PDB file of C-alpha atoms in Angstrom:
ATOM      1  CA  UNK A   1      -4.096  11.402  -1.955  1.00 77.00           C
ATOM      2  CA  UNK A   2      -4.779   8.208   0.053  1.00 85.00           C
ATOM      3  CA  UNK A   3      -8.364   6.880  -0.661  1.00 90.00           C
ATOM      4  CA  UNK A   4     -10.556   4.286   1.195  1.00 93.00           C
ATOM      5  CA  UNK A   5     -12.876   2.033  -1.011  1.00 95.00           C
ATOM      6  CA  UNK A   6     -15.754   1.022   0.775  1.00 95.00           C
ATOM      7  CA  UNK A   7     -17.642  -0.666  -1.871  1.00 94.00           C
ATOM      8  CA  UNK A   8     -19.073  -4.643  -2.076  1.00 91.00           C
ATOM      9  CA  UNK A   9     -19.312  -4.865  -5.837  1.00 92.00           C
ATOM     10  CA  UNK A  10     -15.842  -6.093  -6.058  1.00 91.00           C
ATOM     11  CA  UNK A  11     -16.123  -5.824 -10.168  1.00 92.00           C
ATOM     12  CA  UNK A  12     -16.867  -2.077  -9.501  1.00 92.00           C
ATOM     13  CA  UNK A  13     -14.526  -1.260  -6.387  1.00 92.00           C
ATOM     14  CA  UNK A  14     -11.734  -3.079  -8.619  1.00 92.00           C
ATOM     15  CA  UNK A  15     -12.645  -0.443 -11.532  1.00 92.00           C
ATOM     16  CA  UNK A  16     -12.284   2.510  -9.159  1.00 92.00           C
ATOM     17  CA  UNK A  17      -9.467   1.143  -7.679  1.00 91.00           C
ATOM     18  CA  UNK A  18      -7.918   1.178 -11.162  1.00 90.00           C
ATOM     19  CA  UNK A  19      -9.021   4.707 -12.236  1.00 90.00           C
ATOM     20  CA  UNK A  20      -7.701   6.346  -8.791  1.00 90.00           C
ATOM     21  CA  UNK A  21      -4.675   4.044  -9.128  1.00 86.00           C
ATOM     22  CA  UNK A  22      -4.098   5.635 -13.119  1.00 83.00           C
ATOM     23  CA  UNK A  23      -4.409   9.504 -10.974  1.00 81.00           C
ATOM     24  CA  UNK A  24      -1.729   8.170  -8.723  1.00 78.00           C
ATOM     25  CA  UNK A  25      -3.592   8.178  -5.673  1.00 83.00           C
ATOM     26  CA  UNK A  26      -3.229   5.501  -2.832  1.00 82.00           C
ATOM     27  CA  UNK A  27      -5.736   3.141  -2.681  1.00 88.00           C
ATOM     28  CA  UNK A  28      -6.782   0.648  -0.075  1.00 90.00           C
ATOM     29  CA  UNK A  29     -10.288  -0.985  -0.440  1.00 92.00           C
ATOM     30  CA  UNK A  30     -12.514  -2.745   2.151  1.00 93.00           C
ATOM     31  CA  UNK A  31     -15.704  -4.959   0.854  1.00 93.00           C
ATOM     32  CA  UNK A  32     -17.929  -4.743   3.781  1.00 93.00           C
ATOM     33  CA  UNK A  33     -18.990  -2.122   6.342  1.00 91.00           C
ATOM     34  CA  UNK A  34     -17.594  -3.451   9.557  1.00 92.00           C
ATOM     35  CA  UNK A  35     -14.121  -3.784   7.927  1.00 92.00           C
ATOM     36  CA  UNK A  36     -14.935  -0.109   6.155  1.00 92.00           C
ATOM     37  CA  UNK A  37     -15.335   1.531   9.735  1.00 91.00           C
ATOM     38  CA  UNK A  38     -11.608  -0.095  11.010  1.00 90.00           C
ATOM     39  CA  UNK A  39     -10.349   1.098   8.060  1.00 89.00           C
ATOM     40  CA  UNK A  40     -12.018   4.436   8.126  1.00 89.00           C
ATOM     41  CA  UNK A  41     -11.142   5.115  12.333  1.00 87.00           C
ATOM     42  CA  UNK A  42      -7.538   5.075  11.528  1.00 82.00           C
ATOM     43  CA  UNK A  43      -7.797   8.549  10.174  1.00 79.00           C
ATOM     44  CA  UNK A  44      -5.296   8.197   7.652  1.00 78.00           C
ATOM     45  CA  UNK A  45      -7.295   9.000   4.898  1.00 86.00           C
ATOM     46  CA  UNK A  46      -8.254  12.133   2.245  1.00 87.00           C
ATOM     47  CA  UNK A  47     -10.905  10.715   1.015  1.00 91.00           C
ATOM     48  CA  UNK A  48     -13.756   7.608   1.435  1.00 94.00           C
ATOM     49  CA  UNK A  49     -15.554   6.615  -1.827  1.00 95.00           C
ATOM     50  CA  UNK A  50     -18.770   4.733   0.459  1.00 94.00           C
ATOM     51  CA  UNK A  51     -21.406   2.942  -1.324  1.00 92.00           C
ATOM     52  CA  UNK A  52     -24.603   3.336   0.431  1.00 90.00           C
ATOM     53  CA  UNK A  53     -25.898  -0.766   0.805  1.00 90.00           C
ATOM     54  CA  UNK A  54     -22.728  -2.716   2.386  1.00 91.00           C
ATOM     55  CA  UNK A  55     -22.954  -6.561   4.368  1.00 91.00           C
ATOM     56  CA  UNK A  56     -22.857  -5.438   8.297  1.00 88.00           C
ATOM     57  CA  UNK A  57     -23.393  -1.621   8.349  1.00 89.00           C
ATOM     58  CA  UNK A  58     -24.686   0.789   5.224  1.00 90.00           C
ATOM     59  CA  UNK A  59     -22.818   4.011   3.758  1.00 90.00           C
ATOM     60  CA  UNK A  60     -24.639   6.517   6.084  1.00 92.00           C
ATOM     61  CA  UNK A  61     -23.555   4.935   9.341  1.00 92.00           C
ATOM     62  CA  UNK A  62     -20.138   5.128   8.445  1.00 93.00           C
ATOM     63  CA  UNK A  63     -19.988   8.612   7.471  1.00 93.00           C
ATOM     64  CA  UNK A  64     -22.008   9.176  10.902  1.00 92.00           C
ATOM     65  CA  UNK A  65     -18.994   7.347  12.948  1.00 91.00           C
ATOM     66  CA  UNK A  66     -16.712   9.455  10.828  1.00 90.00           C
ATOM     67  CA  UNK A  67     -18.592  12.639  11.752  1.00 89.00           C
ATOM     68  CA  UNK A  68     -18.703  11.662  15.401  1.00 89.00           C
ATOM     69  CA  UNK A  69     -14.733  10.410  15.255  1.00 86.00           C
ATOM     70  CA  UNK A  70     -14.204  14.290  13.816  1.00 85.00           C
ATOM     71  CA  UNK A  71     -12.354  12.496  11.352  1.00 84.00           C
ATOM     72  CA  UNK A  72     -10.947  15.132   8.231  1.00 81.00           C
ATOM     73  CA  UNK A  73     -11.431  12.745   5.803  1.00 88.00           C
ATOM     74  CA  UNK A  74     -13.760  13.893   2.873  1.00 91.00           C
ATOM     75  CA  UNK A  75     -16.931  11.097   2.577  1.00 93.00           C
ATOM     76  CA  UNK A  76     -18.553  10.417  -1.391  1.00 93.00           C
ATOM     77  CA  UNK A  77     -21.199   8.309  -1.027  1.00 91.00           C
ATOM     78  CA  UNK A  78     -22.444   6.411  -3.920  1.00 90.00           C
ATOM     79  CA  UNK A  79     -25.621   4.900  -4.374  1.00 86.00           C
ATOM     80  CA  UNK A  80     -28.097   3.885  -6.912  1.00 82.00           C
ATOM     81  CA  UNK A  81     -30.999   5.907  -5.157  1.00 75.00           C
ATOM     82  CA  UNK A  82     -31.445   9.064  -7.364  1.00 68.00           C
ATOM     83  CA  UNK A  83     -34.699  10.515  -4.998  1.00 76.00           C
ATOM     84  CA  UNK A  84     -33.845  13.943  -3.336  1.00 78.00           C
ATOM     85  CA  UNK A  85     -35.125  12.754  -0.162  1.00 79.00           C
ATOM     86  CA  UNK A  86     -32.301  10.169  -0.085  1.00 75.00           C
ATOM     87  CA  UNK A  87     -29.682  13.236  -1.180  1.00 78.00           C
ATOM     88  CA  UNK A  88     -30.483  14.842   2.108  1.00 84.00           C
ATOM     89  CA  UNK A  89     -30.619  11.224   4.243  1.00 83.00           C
ATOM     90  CA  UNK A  90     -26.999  10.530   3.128  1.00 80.00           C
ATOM     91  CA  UNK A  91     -26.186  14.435   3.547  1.00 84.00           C
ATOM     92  CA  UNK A  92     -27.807  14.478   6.691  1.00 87.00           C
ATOM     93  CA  UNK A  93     -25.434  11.482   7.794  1.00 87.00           C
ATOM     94  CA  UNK A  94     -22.502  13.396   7.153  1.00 87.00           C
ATOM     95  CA  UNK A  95     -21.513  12.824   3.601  1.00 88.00           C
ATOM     96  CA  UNK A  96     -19.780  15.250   1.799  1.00 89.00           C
ATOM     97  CA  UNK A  97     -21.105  14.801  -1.583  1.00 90.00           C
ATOM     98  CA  UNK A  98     -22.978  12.149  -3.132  1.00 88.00           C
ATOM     99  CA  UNK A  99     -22.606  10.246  -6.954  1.00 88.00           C
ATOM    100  CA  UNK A 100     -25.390   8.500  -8.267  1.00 88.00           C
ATOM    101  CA  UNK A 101     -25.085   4.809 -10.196  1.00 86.00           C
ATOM    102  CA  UNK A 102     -24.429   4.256 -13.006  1.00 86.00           C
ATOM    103  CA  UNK A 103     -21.445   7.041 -13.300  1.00 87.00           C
ATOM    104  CA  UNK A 104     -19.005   7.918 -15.465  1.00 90.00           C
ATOM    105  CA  UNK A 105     -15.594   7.143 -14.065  1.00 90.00           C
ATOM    106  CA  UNK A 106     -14.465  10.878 -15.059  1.00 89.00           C
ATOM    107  CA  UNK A 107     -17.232  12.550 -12.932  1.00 91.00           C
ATOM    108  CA  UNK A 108     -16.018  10.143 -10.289  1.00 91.00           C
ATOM    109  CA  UNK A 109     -12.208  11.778 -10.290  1.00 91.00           C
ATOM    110  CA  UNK A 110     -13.462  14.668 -11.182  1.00 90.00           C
ATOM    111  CA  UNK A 111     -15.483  14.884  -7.272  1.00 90.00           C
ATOM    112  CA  UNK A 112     -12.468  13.399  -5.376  1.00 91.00           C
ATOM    113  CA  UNK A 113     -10.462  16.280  -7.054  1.00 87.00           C
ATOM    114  CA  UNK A 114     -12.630  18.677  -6.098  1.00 87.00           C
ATOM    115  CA  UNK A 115     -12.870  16.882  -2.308  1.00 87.00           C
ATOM    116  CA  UNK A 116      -9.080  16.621  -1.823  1.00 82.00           C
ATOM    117  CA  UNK A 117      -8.911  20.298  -2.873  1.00 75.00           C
ATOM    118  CA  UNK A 118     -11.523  21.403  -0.041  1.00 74.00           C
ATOM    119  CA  UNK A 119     -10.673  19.314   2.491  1.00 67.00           C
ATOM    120  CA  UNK A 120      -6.778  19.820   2.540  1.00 65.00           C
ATOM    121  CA  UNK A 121      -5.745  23.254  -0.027  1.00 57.00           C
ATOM    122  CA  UNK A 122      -1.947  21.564  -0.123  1.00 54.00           C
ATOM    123  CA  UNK A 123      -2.983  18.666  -2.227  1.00 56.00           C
ATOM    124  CA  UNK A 124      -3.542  20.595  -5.599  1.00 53.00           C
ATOM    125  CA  UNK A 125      -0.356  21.852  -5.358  1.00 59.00           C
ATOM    126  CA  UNK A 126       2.822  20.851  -6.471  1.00 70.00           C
ATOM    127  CA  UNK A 127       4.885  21.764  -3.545  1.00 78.00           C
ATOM    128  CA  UNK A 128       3.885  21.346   0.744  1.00 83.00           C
ATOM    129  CA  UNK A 129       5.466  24.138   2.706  1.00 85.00           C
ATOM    130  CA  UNK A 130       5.531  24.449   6.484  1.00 87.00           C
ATOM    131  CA  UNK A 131       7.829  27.320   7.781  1.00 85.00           C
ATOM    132  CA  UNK A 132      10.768  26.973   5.882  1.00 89.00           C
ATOM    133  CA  UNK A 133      10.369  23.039   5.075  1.00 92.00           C
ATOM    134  CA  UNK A 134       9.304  22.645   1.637  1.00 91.00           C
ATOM    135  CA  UNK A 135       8.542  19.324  -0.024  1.00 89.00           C
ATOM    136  CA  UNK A 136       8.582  19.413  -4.033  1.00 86.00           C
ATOM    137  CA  UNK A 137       5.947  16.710  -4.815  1.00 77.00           C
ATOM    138  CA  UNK A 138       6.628  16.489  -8.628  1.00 75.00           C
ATOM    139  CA  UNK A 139      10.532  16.555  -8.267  1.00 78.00           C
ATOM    140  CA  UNK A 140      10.432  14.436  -4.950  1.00 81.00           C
ATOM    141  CA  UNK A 141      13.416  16.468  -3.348  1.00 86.00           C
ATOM    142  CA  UNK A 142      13.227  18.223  -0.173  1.00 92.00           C
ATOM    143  CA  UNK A 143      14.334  20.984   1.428  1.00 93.00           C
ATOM    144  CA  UNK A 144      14.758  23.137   4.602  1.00 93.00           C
ATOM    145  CA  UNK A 145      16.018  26.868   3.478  1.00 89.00           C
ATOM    146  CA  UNK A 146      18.529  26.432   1.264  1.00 90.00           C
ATOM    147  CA  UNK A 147      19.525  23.049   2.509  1.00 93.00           C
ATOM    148  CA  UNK A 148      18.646  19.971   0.739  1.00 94.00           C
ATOM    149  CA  UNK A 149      17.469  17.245   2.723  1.00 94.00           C
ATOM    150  CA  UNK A 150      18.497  13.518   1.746  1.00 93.00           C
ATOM    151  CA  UNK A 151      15.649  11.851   2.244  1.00 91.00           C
ATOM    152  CA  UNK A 152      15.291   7.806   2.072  1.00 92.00           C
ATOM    153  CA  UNK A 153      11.371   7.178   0.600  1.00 87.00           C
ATOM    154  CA  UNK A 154      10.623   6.022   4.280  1.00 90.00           C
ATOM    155  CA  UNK A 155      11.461   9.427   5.588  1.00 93.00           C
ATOM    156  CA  UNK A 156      10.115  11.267   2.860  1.00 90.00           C
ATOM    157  CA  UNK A 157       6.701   9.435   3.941  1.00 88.00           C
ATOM    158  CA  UNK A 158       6.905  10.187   6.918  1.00 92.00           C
ATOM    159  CA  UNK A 159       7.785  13.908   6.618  1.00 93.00           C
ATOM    160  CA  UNK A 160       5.347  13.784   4.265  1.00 89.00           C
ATOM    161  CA  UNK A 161       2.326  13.127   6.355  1.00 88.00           C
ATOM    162  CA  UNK A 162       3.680  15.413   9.591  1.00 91.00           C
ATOM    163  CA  UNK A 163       3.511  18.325   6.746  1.00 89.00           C
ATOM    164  CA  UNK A 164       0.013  17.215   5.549  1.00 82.00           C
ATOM    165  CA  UNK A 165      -0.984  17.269   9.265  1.00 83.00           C
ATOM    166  CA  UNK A 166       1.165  20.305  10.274  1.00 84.00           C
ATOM    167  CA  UNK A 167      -0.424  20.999  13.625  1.00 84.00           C
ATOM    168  CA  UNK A 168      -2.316  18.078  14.848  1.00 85.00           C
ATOM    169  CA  UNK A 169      -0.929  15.592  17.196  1.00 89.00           C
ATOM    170  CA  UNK A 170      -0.557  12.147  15.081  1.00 89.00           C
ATOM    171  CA  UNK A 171      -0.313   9.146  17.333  1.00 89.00           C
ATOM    172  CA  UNK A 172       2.012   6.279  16.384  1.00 89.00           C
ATOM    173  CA  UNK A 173      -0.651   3.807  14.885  1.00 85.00           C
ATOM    174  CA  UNK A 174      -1.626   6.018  12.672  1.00 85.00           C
ATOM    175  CA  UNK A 175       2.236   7.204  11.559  1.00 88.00           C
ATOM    176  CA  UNK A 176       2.661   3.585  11.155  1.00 87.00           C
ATOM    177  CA  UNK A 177      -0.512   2.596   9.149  1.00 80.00           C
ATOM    178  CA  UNK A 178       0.294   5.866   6.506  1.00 81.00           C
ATOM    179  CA  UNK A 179       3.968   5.212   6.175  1.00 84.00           C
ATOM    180  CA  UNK A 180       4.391   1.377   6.492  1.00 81.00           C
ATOM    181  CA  UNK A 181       0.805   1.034   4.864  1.00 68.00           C
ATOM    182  CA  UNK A 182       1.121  -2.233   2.504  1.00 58.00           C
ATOM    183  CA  UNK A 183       4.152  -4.211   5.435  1.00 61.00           C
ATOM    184  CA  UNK A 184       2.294  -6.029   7.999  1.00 64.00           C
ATOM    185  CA  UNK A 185       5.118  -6.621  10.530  1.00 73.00           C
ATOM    186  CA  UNK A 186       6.501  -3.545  11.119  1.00 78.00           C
ATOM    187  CA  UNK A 187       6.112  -2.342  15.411  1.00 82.00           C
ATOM    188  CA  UNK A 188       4.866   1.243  16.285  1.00 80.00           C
ATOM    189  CA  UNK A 189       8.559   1.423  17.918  1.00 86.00           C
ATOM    190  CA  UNK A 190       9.907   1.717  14.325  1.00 91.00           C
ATOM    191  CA  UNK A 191       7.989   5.043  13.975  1.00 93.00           C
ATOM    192  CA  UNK A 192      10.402   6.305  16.734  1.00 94.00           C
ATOM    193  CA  UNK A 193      13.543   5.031  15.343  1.00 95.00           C
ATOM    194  CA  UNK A 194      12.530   6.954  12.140  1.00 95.00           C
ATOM    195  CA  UNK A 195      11.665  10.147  13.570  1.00 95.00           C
ATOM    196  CA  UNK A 196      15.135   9.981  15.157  1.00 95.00           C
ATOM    197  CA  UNK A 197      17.002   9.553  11.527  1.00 95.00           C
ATOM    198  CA  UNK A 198      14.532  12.101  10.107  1.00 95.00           C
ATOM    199  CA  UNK A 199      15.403  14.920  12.889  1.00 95.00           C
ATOM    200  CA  UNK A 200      19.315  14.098  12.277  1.00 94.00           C
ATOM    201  CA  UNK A 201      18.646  14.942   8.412  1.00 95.00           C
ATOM    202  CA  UNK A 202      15.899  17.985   9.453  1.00 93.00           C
ATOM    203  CA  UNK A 203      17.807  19.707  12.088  1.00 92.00           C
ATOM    204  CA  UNK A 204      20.794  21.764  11.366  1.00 90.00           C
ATOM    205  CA  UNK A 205      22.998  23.139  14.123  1.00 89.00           C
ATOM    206  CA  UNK A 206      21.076  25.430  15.742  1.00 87.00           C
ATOM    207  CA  UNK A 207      17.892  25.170  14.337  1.00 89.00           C
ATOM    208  CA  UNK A 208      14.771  24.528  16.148  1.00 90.00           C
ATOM    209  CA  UNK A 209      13.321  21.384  16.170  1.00 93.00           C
ATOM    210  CA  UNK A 210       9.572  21.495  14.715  1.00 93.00           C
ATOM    211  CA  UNK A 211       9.051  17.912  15.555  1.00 95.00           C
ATOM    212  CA  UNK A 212       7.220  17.969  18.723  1.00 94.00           C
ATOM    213  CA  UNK A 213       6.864  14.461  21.063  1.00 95.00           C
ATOM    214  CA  UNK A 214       3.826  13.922  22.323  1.00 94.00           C
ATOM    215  CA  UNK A 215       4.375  11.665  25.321  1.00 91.00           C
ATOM    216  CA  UNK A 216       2.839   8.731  25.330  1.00 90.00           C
ATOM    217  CA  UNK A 217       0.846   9.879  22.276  1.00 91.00           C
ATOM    218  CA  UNK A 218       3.459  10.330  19.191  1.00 93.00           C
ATOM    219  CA  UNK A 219       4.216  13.250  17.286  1.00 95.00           C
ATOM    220  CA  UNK A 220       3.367  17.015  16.134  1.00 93.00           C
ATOM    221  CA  UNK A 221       4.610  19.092  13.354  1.00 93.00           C
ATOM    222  CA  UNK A 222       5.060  22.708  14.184  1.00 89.00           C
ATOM    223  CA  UNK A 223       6.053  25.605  11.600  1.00 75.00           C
ATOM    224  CA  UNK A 224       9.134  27.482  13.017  1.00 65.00           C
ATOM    225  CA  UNK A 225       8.697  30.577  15.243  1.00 53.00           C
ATOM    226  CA  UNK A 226       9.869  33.740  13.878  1.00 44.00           C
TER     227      UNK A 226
END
């Protein structure tokens, strides 16, 4: 999964980083809640692990900008108040669940588990299948039917995430901040010129596209017609 860190304890939001890191998952990590709610708006994320007192704006108002953004992205807040009326304040702000400090770090992965599961079924399993595309996530080959696809590991990102968001309309910012994530210089146009190699490798004489453009937008993943 890809995981926001919202936490200003930089000692403890390295240690989570770590521990996600160890799991595999993608990790980015803001230290204040200004920088947090960028972060968070892109909508590139599975999860947010949000502590509840950040510099500029607190846990809850982030997860109620993510609730008003109808962002998908699973919010775990994490504070140090234990009191059930502050379990239904950060509930009430949108949070999805809600870890108390101190914590063990294996309850920690144990809730983003359980998070990625609800909020998106096709990350517990080893393969992502839309129509007949099917990614193999442990093997990292790809293939449509019976045809393997050669992917480069830009493409496979970026089929990647159209398959994770089979269905929605992604705009190019946001292809661009999943795919290109950690390279600072890369232009949105890039996300075309990929899309282009990736429909040469996905599309077999006549076979459907199921890479819809969006004008002006960017792009949609649609599971073949029958």
């Amino acid at each position: 999964m890809r995981i926001l860190i919202v936490e200003d304890d930089k000692r403890l939001a390295r240690l989570i980083e770590r521990v996600l890191r160890e799991e595999r998952h993608t990790v980015d990590v803001a230290h204040d809640g200004e920088s947090g709610l960028d972060m968070l708006l892109q909508g590139v994320y599975d999860v947010a692990v949000i502590d509840w007192m950040l510099p500029g704006r607190d846990g809850p108002s982030l997860c109620r900008a993510a609730r008003a953004a109808r962002l998908p992205t699973a919010l775990l807040l994490l504070t140090a108040r234990g009191q059930i009326e502050d379990k239904m304040l950060g509930f009430e702000s949108g949070a999805d669940d809600y870890l108390v400090k101190p914590f063990a770090f294996e309850e920690l992965l144990a809730r983003v588990r359980a998070l990625g599961r609800r909020f998106n079924p096709n990350l517990g399993n080893d393969e992502l299948r839309i129509g007949t595309i099917v990614l193999d996530l442990r093997s990292y080959t790809a293939r449509r039917g019976e045809r393997r696809l050669d992917l480069t590991p830009t493409e496979w990102r970026l089929l990647e995430y159209l398959m994770r968001n089979a269905g929605q309309t992604l705009t190019r910012q946001q292809i661009l901040d999943y795919v290109w994530s950690f390279e600072h210089d890369v232009q949105p146009q890039m996300v075309d010129v990929y899309v282009s190699y990736l429909r040469r490798k996905l599309n077999a004489p006549g076979e459907a596209d199921p890479i819809v453009t969006v004008r002006g937008i960017g792009y949609r993943l649609e599971a073949e017609r029958a």
